[in-house]
GROMACS .gro file of C-alpha atoms in nm:
model
  404
    1MET     CA    1   1.754   7.889   5.475
    2ALA     CA    2   1.788   7.720   5.138
    3GLU     CA    3   1.958   7.918   4.864
    4ARG     CA    4   1.722   8.024   4.590
    5PRO     CA    5   1.791   7.875   4.244
    6GLU     CA    6   1.969   8.060   3.966
    7VAL     CA    7   1.737   8.227   3.714
    8TRP     CA    8   1.788   8.282   3.342
    9ILE     CA    9   1.597   8.562   3.170
   10GLY     CA   10   1.559   8.538   2.791
   11ILE     CA   11   1.453   8.853   2.606
   12ASP     CA   12   1.332   8.851   2.248
   13VAL     CA   13   1.417   9.206   2.145
   14GLY     CA   14   1.163   9.412   1.950
   15LYS     CA   15   1.134   9.769   1.832
   16GLN     CA   16   0.843   9.892   2.043
   17ALA     CA   17   0.822   9.604   2.289
   18HIS     CA   18   1.024   9.300   2.395
   19HIS     CA   19   0.910   8.962   2.523
   20VAL     CA   20   1.060   8.821   2.841
   21CYS     CA   21   1.071   8.464   2.971
   22ALA     CA   22   1.230   8.351   3.298
   23VAL     CA   23   1.335   7.991   3.370
   24ASP     CA   24   1.506   7.836   3.672
   25ASP     CA   25   1.801   7.597   3.680
   26THR     CA   26   1.570   7.300   3.604
   27GLY     CA   27   1.419   7.467   3.297
   28LYS     CA   28   1.087   7.539   3.467
   29ARG     CA   29   0.921   7.852   3.333
   30LEU     CA   30   0.871   8.109   3.608
   31PHE     CA   31   0.695   8.375   3.407
   32SER     CA   32   0.651   8.504   3.051
   33GLN     CA   33   0.543   8.858   2.970
   34LYS     CA   34   0.552   9.140   2.720
   35LEU     CA   35   0.782   9.429   2.809
   36ALA     CA   36   0.753   9.785   2.676
   37ASN     CA   37   1.075   9.935   2.539
   38ASP     CA   38   1.069  10.193   2.816
   39GLN     CA   39   1.318  10.267   3.095
   40ALA     CA   40   1.063  10.249   3.378
   41ALA     CA   41   0.918   9.919   3.252
   42ILE     CA   42   1.264   9.762   3.221
   43GLU     CA   43   1.361   9.878   3.572
   44GLN     CA   44   1.038   9.729   3.711
   45LEU     CA   45   1.128   9.399   3.544
   46VAL     CA   46   1.469   9.404   3.714
   47VAL     CA   47   1.303   9.456   4.052
   48ARG     CA   48   1.067   9.164   3.987
   49VAL     CA   49   1.348   8.934   3.879
   50ARG     CA   50   1.559   9.020   4.183
   51GLY     CA   51   1.266   8.910   4.397
   52LEU     CA   52   1.305   8.562   4.248
   53SER     CA   53   1.679   8.516   4.298
   54GLU     CA   54   2.004   8.697   4.371
   55ARG     CA   55   2.172   8.501   4.092
   56VAL     CA   56   2.028   8.624   3.763
   57LYS     CA   57   2.159   8.569   3.408
   58TRP     CA   58   2.019   8.788   3.132
   59ALA     CA   59   2.026   8.680   2.766
   60ILE     CA   60   1.927   8.879   2.457
   61ASP     CA   61   1.920   8.794   2.085
   62LEU     CA   62   2.006   9.138   1.942
   63THR     CA   63   2.263   9.408   2.017
   64SER     CA   64   2.139   9.646   1.746
   65PRO     CA   65   2.040  10.010   1.817
   66MET     CA   66   1.681   9.908   1.896
   67ALA     CA   67   1.821   9.723   2.200
   68SER     CA   68   2.033  10.015   2.323
   69LEU     CA   69   1.798  10.124   2.600
   70LEU     CA   70   1.747   9.767   2.720
   71ILE     CA   71   2.120   9.694   2.726
   72THR     CA   72   2.205  10.021   2.901
   73VAL     CA   73   1.949   9.967   3.178
   74LEU     CA   74   2.047   9.603   3.234
   75LEU     CA   75   2.419   9.679   3.245
   76THR     CA   76   2.362   9.977   3.472
   77VAL     CA   77   2.160   9.788   3.735
   78ASP     CA   78   2.310   9.445   3.671
   79GLY     CA   79   2.627   9.323   3.506
   80ASP     CA   80   2.564   8.985   3.351
   81VAL     CA   81   2.409   9.005   3.004
   82THR     CA   82   2.478   8.738   2.740
   83TYR     CA   83   2.434   8.768   2.365
   84VAL     CA   84   2.267   8.464   2.203
   85PRO     CA   85   2.293   8.504   1.822
   86GLY     CA   86   1.970   8.489   1.627
   87ARG     CA   87   2.107   8.207   1.411
   88VAL     CA   88   2.155   7.993   1.720
   89VAL     CA   89   1.805   8.078   1.843
   90ASN     CA   90   1.661   7.975   1.507
   91MET     CA   91   1.837   7.638   1.516
   92MET     CA   92   1.749   7.573   1.880
   93THR     CA   93   1.382   7.647   1.815
   94HIS     CA   94   1.348   7.318   1.627
   95GLY     CA   95   1.443   7.132   1.944
   96PHE     CA   96   1.132   7.254   2.126
   97ARG     CA   97   0.780   7.121   2.092
   98GLY     CA   98   0.558   7.267   1.821
   99GLU     CA   99   0.626   7.425   1.483
  100GLY     CA  100   0.475   7.763   1.565
  101LYS     CA  101   0.688   8.072   1.606
  102THR     CA  102   0.595   8.339   1.858
  103ASP     CA  103   0.786   8.602   2.054
  104ALA     CA  104   0.705   8.414   2.373
  105LYS     CA  105   0.857   8.093   2.236
  106ASP     CA  106   1.165   8.275   2.109
  107ALA     CA  107   1.217   8.433   2.453
  108ARG     CA  108   1.201   8.091   2.617
  109VAL     CA  109   1.442   7.943   2.363
  110ILE     CA  110   1.686   8.226   2.437
  111ALA     CA  111   1.663   8.165   2.812
  112GLU     CA  112   1.700   7.786   2.777
  113THR     CA  113   1.992   7.818   2.536
  114ALA     CA  114   2.176   8.053   2.771
  115ARG     CA  115   2.106   7.811   3.057
  116MET     CA  116   2.249   7.512   2.872
  117ARG     CA  117   2.550   7.685   2.719
  118GLY     CA  118   2.810   7.898   2.890
  119ASP     CA  119   3.026   7.993   2.592
  120PHE     CA  120   2.832   8.293   2.461
  121THR     CA  121   2.978   8.643   2.444
  122GLN     CA  122   2.910   8.879   2.730
  123VAL     CA  123   2.752   9.211   2.636
  124ARG     CA  124   2.945   9.515   2.753
  125MET     CA  125   2.853   9.880   2.787
  126PRO     CA  126   2.945  10.043   2.454
  127ASP     CA  127   3.209  10.314   2.458
  128GLU     CA  128   3.077  10.662   2.369
  129LEU     CA  129   3.319  10.703   2.079
  130ILE     CA  130   3.249  10.354   1.944
  131ALA     CA  131   2.873  10.407   1.971
  132GLY     CA  132   2.907  10.728   1.772
  133LEU     CA  133   3.120  10.557   1.508
  134LYS     CA  134   2.864  10.278   1.483
  135ALA     CA  135   2.587  10.528   1.411
  136LEU     CA  136   2.800  10.713   1.155
  137THR     CA  137   2.920  10.402   0.970
  138SER     CA  138   2.568  10.257   0.959
  139TYR     CA  139   2.437  10.586   0.823
  140ARG     CA  140   2.710  10.592   0.559
  141ALA     CA  141   2.625  10.237   0.456
  142ASP     CA  142   2.263  10.345   0.405
  143LEU     CA  143   2.378  10.644   0.200
  144MET     CA  144   2.588  10.417  -0.022
  145ASP     CA  145   2.289  10.188  -0.078
  146ASP     CA  146   2.087  10.494  -0.184
  147TRP     CA  147   2.376  10.603  -0.408
  148VAL     CA  148   2.401  10.271  -0.590
  149ALA     CA  149   2.022  10.251  -0.637
  150GLY     CA  150   2.012  10.613  -0.755
  151VAL     CA  151   2.288  10.568  -1.014
  152ASN     CA  152   2.117  10.256  -1.149
  153ARG     CA  153   1.786  10.440  -1.169
  154LEU     CA  154   1.944  10.731  -1.354
  155ARG     CA  155   2.115  10.503  -1.605
  156ALA     CA  156   1.791  10.320  -1.675
  157LEU     CA  157   1.604  10.646  -1.739
  158LEU     CA  158   1.879  10.796  -1.950
  159GLY     CA  159   1.923  10.475  -2.149
  160SER     CA  160   1.556  10.483  -2.243
  161ILE     CA  161   1.594  10.819  -2.426
  162PHE     CA  162   1.964  10.863  -2.504
  163PRO     CA  163   2.154  10.527  -2.502
  164ALA     CA  164   2.476  10.671  -2.646
  165LEU     CA  165   2.509  10.929  -2.367
  166GLU     CA  166   2.429  10.668  -2.103
  167ALA     CA  167   2.710  10.447  -2.232
  168ALA     CA  168   2.961  10.732  -2.270
  169PHE     CA  169   3.016  10.823  -1.902
  170ASP     CA  170   3.063  10.680  -1.556
  171TYR     CA  171   2.776  10.831  -1.360
  172SER     CA  172   2.940  10.767  -1.026
  173LYS     CA  173   3.153  11.076  -1.108
  174ARG     CA  174   3.042  11.434  -1.048
  175THR     CA  175   3.114  11.578  -1.395
  176PRO     CA  176   2.874  11.345  -1.585
  177LEU     CA  177   2.609  11.404  -1.316
  178ILE     CA  178   2.648  11.781  -1.355
  179LEU     CA  179   2.611  11.741  -1.733
  180VAL     CA  180   2.285  11.542  -1.727
  181ALA     CA  181   2.144  11.758  -1.445
  182GLY     CA  182   2.111  12.033  -1.706
  183LEU     CA  183   2.153  11.878  -2.053
  184CYS     CA  184   2.043  11.522  -2.117
  185THR     CA  185   1.862  11.505  -2.453
  186PRO     CA  186   2.028  11.496  -2.798
  187ALA     CA  187   1.850  11.818  -2.903
  188GLU     CA  188   1.963  12.011  -2.593
  189ILE     CA  189   2.325  11.907  -2.636
  190ARG     CA  190   2.330  11.974  -3.013
  191THR     CA  191   2.183  12.318  -2.958
  192ALA     CA  192   2.442  12.401  -2.691
  193GLY     CA  193   2.736  12.270  -2.895
  194ILE     CA  194   3.080  12.195  -2.752
  195GLY     CA  195   3.128  12.555  -2.639
  196GLY     CA  196   2.790  12.573  -2.468
  197VAL     CA  197   2.830  12.239  -2.293
  198ALA     CA  198   3.180  12.332  -2.176
  199ALA     CA  199   3.056  12.668  -2.048
  200TYR     CA  200   2.771  12.500  -1.859
  201LEU     CA  201   3.010  12.250  -1.697
  202THR     CA  202   3.253  12.526  -1.602
  203GLU     CA  203   2.978  12.740  -1.454
  204ASN     CA  204   2.856  12.449  -1.240
  205LYS     CA  205   3.207  12.369  -1.112
  206ALA     CA  206   3.271  12.043  -1.293
  207TRP     CA  207   3.621  11.896  -1.275
  208GLY     CA  208   3.836  12.119  -1.498
  209PRO     CA  209   4.061  11.861  -1.673
  210MET     CA  210   3.754  11.664  -1.785
  211ILE     CA  211   3.537  11.950  -1.914
  212THR     CA  212   3.661  11.973  -2.274
  213LYS     CA  213   3.666  11.598  -2.328
  214ALA     CA  214   3.322  11.552  -2.169
  215ALA     CA  215   3.172  11.826  -2.385
  216ALA     CA  216   3.315  11.678  -2.705
  217THR     CA  217   3.196  11.327  -2.612
  218ALA     CA  218   2.845  11.449  -2.534
  219VAL     CA  219   2.813  11.644  -2.860
  220THR     CA  220   2.943  11.348  -3.063
  221ALA     CA  221   2.680  11.124  -2.902
  222ALA     CA  222   2.406  11.383  -2.969
  223GLN     CA  223   2.501  11.413  -3.336
  224ALA     CA  224   2.470  11.034  -3.373
  225GLN     CA  225   2.105  11.038  -3.253
  226THR     CA  226   1.869  11.262  -3.445
  227LEU     CA  227   1.546  11.091  -3.334
  228SER     CA  228   1.343  11.190  -3.031
  229LEU     CA  229   1.232  10.873  -2.850
  230PRO     CA  230   0.882  10.829  -2.698
  231GLY     CA  231   0.845  10.978  -2.350
  232GLU     CA  232   1.161  11.185  -2.386
  233ALA     CA  233   1.031  11.499  -2.216
  234ASP     CA  234   0.915  11.328  -1.896
  235ALA     CA  235   1.214  11.094  -1.881
  236ALA     CA  236   1.452  11.390  -1.927
  237MET     CA  237   1.281  11.572  -1.641
  238LEU     CA  238   1.329  11.268  -1.417
  239VAL     CA  239   1.693  11.226  -1.524
  240LYS     CA  240   1.771  11.587  -1.428
  241ARG     CA  241   1.592  11.550  -1.097
  242GLN     CA  242   1.773  11.225  -1.018
  243ALA     CA  243   2.110  11.373  -1.112
  244ARG     CA  244   2.057  11.666  -0.874
  245LYS     CA  245   1.964  11.424  -0.595
  246LEU     CA  246   2.282  11.227  -0.658
  247LEU     CA  247   2.494  11.541  -0.648
  248ASP     CA  248   2.342  11.630  -0.310
  249LEU     CA  249   2.391  11.273  -0.192
  250ASP     CA  250   2.754  11.281  -0.302
  251ARG     CA  251   2.814  11.587  -0.086
  252GLU     CA  252   2.643  11.422   0.209
  253ILE     CA  253   2.857  11.109   0.173
  254LYS     CA  254   3.174  11.321   0.167
  255ASP     CA  255   3.063  11.517   0.472
  256THR     CA  256   2.990  11.191   0.654
  257ASP     CA  257   3.334  11.059   0.558
  258LYS     CA  258   3.492  11.367   0.715
  259LEU     CA  259   3.295  11.310   1.035
  260ILE     CA  260   3.397  10.943   1.047
  261THR     CA  261   3.762  11.035   0.993
  262ALA     CA  262   3.753  11.298   1.268
  263ARG     CA  263   3.587  11.062   1.518
  264PHE     CA  264   3.810  10.767   1.424
  265ARG     CA  265   4.128  10.966   1.481
  266GLN     CA  266   4.021  11.040   1.838
  267HIS     CA  267   4.068  10.672   1.925
  268PRO     CA  268   4.404  10.564   2.074
  269TRP     CA  269   4.442  10.290   1.810
  270ALA     CA  270   4.389  10.521   1.513
  271ARG     CA  271   4.755  10.585   1.426
  272ILE     CA  272   4.844  10.217   1.459
  273ILE     CA  273   4.554  10.106   1.240
  274GLU     CA  274   4.623  10.370   0.973
  275SER     CA  275   4.989  10.265   0.961
  276MET     CA  276   4.880   9.922   0.835
  277PRO     CA  277   4.897   9.858   0.458
  278GLY     CA  278   4.556   9.921   0.300
  279MET     CA  279   4.388  10.048   0.617
  280GLY     CA  280   4.236  10.397   0.618
  281PRO     CA  281   3.986  10.580   0.841
  282GLY     CA  282   3.685  10.410   0.677
  283LEU     CA  283   3.802  10.052   0.725
  284GLY     CA  284   3.958  10.147   1.057
  285ALA     CA  285   3.625  10.280   1.183
  286ASP     CA  286   3.452   9.958   1.077
  287PHE     CA  287   3.720   9.758   1.261
  288LEU     CA  288   3.666   9.957   1.582
  289VAL     CA  289   3.289   9.921   1.557
  290GLU     CA  290   3.299   9.544   1.506
  291THR     CA  291   3.552   9.484   1.785
  292GLY     CA  292   3.405   9.741   2.021
  293GLY     CA  293   3.744   9.910   2.033
  294ASP     CA  294   3.873   9.635   2.261
  295LEU     CA  295   4.042   9.303   2.181
  296ALA     CA  296   3.962   9.154   2.523
  297THR     CA  297   3.686   8.943   2.362
  298PHE     CA  298   3.943   8.770   2.139
  299ALA     CA  299   4.198   8.554   2.317
  300SER     CA  300   4.431   8.541   2.017
  301ALA     CA  301   4.482   8.658   1.661
  302GLY     CA  302   4.335   8.327   1.551
  303ARG     CA  303   4.010   8.405   1.731
  304LEU     CA  304   3.992   8.741   1.557
  305ALA     CA  305   4.061   8.578   1.220
  306SER     CA  306   3.792   8.319   1.289
  307TYR     CA  307   3.547   8.598   1.376
  308ALA     CA  308   3.627   8.751   1.036
  309GLY     CA  309   3.567   8.421   0.856
  310LEU     CA  310   3.931   8.387   0.750
  311VAL     CA  311   3.990   8.051   0.917
  312PRO     CA  312   3.861   7.746   0.723
  313VAL     CA  313   3.658   7.489   0.915
  314PRO     CA  314   3.695   7.112   0.870
  315ARG     CA  315   3.416   6.893   0.737
  316ASP     CA  316   3.560   6.550   0.797
  317SER     CA  317   3.357   6.233   0.802
  318GLY     CA  318   3.463   5.869   0.797
  319ARG     CA  319   3.767   5.829   0.579
  320VAL     CA  320   3.748   6.185   0.451
  321SER     CA  321   3.990   6.415   0.633
  322GLY     CA  322   4.151   6.748   0.558
  323ASN     CA  323   3.829   6.867   0.393
  324PHE     CA  324   3.822   7.241   0.472
  325HIS     CA  325   3.551   7.491   0.379
  326ARG     CA  326   3.471   7.856   0.437
  327PRO     CA  327   3.271   7.898   0.759
  328LYS     CA  328   2.905   7.993   0.743
  329ARG     CA  329   2.901   8.187   1.070
  330TYR     CA  330   3.127   8.488   1.078
  331ASN     CA  331   3.111   8.867   1.083
  332ARG     CA  332   3.066   8.987   0.725
  333ARG     CA  333   3.174   9.344   0.794
  334MET     CA  334   3.494   9.231   0.966
  335ARG     CA  335   3.575   9.003   0.674
  336ARG     CA  336   3.522   9.297   0.439
  337VAL     CA  337   3.761   9.512   0.645
  338PHE     CA  338   4.054   9.275   0.602
  339TYR     CA  339   3.967   9.172   0.246
  340MET     CA  340   3.951   9.534   0.129
  341ALA     CA  341   4.266   9.618   0.326
  342ALA     CA  342   4.448   9.333   0.153
  343LEU     CA  343   4.321   9.446  -0.187
  344SER     CA  344   4.420   9.809  -0.125
  345SER     CA  345   4.764   9.713   0.005
  346LEU     CA  346   4.852   9.562  -0.334
  347LYS     CA  347   4.870   9.914  -0.478
  348HIS     CA  348   5.216   9.937  -0.319
  349THR     CA  349   5.395   9.730  -0.581
  350HIS     CA  350   5.716   9.693  -0.381
  351GLY     CA  351   5.568   9.656  -0.033
  352PRO     CA  352   5.558   9.347   0.190
  353SER     CA  353   5.193   9.281   0.105
  354ARG     CA  354   5.271   9.259  -0.267
  355ARG     CA  355   5.565   9.029  -0.201
  356PHE     CA  356   5.351   8.801   0.013
  357TYR     CA  357   5.073   8.799  -0.249
  358ASP     CA  358   5.318   8.720  -0.531
  359ARG     CA  359   5.465   8.435  -0.328
  360LYS     CA  360   5.119   8.284  -0.280
  361ARG     CA  361   5.044   8.317  -0.651
  362GLY     CA  362   5.374   8.139  -0.712
  363GLU     CA  363   5.237   7.855  -0.500
  364ARG     CA  364   4.962   7.817  -0.763
  365LEU     CA  365   4.688   7.986  -0.561
  366ILE     CA  366   4.429   8.176  -0.761
  367HIS     CA  367   4.384   8.551  -0.703
  368THR     CA  368   4.103   8.515  -0.448
  369GLN     CA  369   4.287   8.251  -0.248
  370ALA     CA  370   4.607   8.457  -0.239
  371LEU     CA  371   4.410   8.766  -0.135
  372LEU     CA  372   4.238   8.579   0.149
  373ALA     CA  373   4.574   8.444   0.263
  374LEU     CA  374   4.705   8.801   0.271
  375ALA     CA  375   4.396   8.915   0.462
  376ARG     CA  376   4.460   8.641   0.718
  377ARG     CA  377   4.820   8.755   0.751
  378LEU     CA  378   4.710   9.115   0.805
  379VAL     CA  379   4.502   8.999   1.101
  380ASP     CA  380   4.816   8.859   1.265
  381VAL     CA  381   5.016   9.173   1.200
  382LEU     CA  382   4.746   9.413   1.323
  383TRP     CA  383   4.695   9.201   1.633
  384ALA     CA  384   5.066   9.216   1.712
  385LEU     CA  385   5.082   9.592   1.654
  386LEU     CA  386   4.781   9.667   1.875
  387ARG     CA  387   4.911   9.437   2.146
  388ASP     CA  388   5.253   9.605   2.144
  389GLY     CA  389   5.119   9.957   2.083
  390ARG     CA  390   5.346  10.040   1.788
  391GLU     CA  391   5.299  10.144   1.427
  392PHE     CA  392   5.368   9.941   1.115
  393THR     CA  393   5.678   9.991   0.901
  394ASN     CA  394   5.819   9.784   0.615
  395ALA     CA  395   6.075   9.653   0.862
  396THR     CA  396   5.817   9.566   1.128
  397PRO     CA  397   5.868   9.210   1.251
  398SER     CA  398   5.560   9.017   1.348
  399PRO     CA  399   5.475   8.668   1.474
  400ALA     CA  400   5.347   8.580   1.129
  401GLY     CA  401   5.619   8.769   0.945
  402LEU     CA  402   5.462   8.982   0.674
  403VAL     CA  403   5.748   8.920   0.433
  404ALA     CA  404   5.787   8.740   0.106
   0.00000   0.00000   0.00000
């Protein structure tokens, strides 16, 4: 009996439904269908595919939360799921006939791409702790987006009625937010006076060392503006409302940070990661999420650095050689982890990171170049520490040698 051909299944992931396309080893389409994002429907698909061949390769274009159910079912009943990045799918689409874009076409492109290439990353079942950290860090990122937008909105409203007060404080701090949540017009602040403003801030638990100075600054600004600008009453109401929302949001961000720290420190790598210069629970949690808490995917420190976009790529042509540029395809969050770690590590003015940075500046590199070089070096050191299972000290030797 002849062996049945190998089958590749491409799935264009959607929120409520996916689209599935199956092709054989010659590229012939076997079937194309819509698939509900439902456990029973996905299991029925697996049964159908197994009727076609014992050798099945699954390929998906997303590993985001909307694909969690799909990935879990496929990895539970099967074990071979490949991730085909959306950028690759987009480029490969132009190699197929027609300019139209449909879910059915995307699913076929995913299947064909997985059939022709064998170097894509295998999808693995996410660890429970890592999955929880992913949800928490994503939620915190959304909260920070809301925070930035909220602060900008508050400043715009306050600047329209009281420009001097808007310019006087940093509204990413709690004390200025507490102030404008109750007193935000020149008349209100003049009426309260320094004593009244200070009493209000004290009563609402503003930061003690800043209360007297903040009250004096606010009253000085109020005395400089005696006019009431058009729309002041409504704008003041909105400023107070926005300030209260930001205060609540600030508490939620801090509570989320505590949750992330608690979850992060349950991971076996936590102490090693936190021992690194510039690495704390926040960046450490992002590192675990982006690596899946396992370095098995990366064969070397260089692979990890390349994933983080810290390895330049050549663009040579003809007589031009040695022409290196920043890569276009890399993990932005992983790059941020090491860049921010490098930046934070410079606070230790006599540490190995500072010495390395100063040496690179002495080699006539600009600040950004020296910082990226330090970030690349931190990848090597962290890789060595995780591989050996030991914590970082100023005397820690490493393959790359984090020394000046």
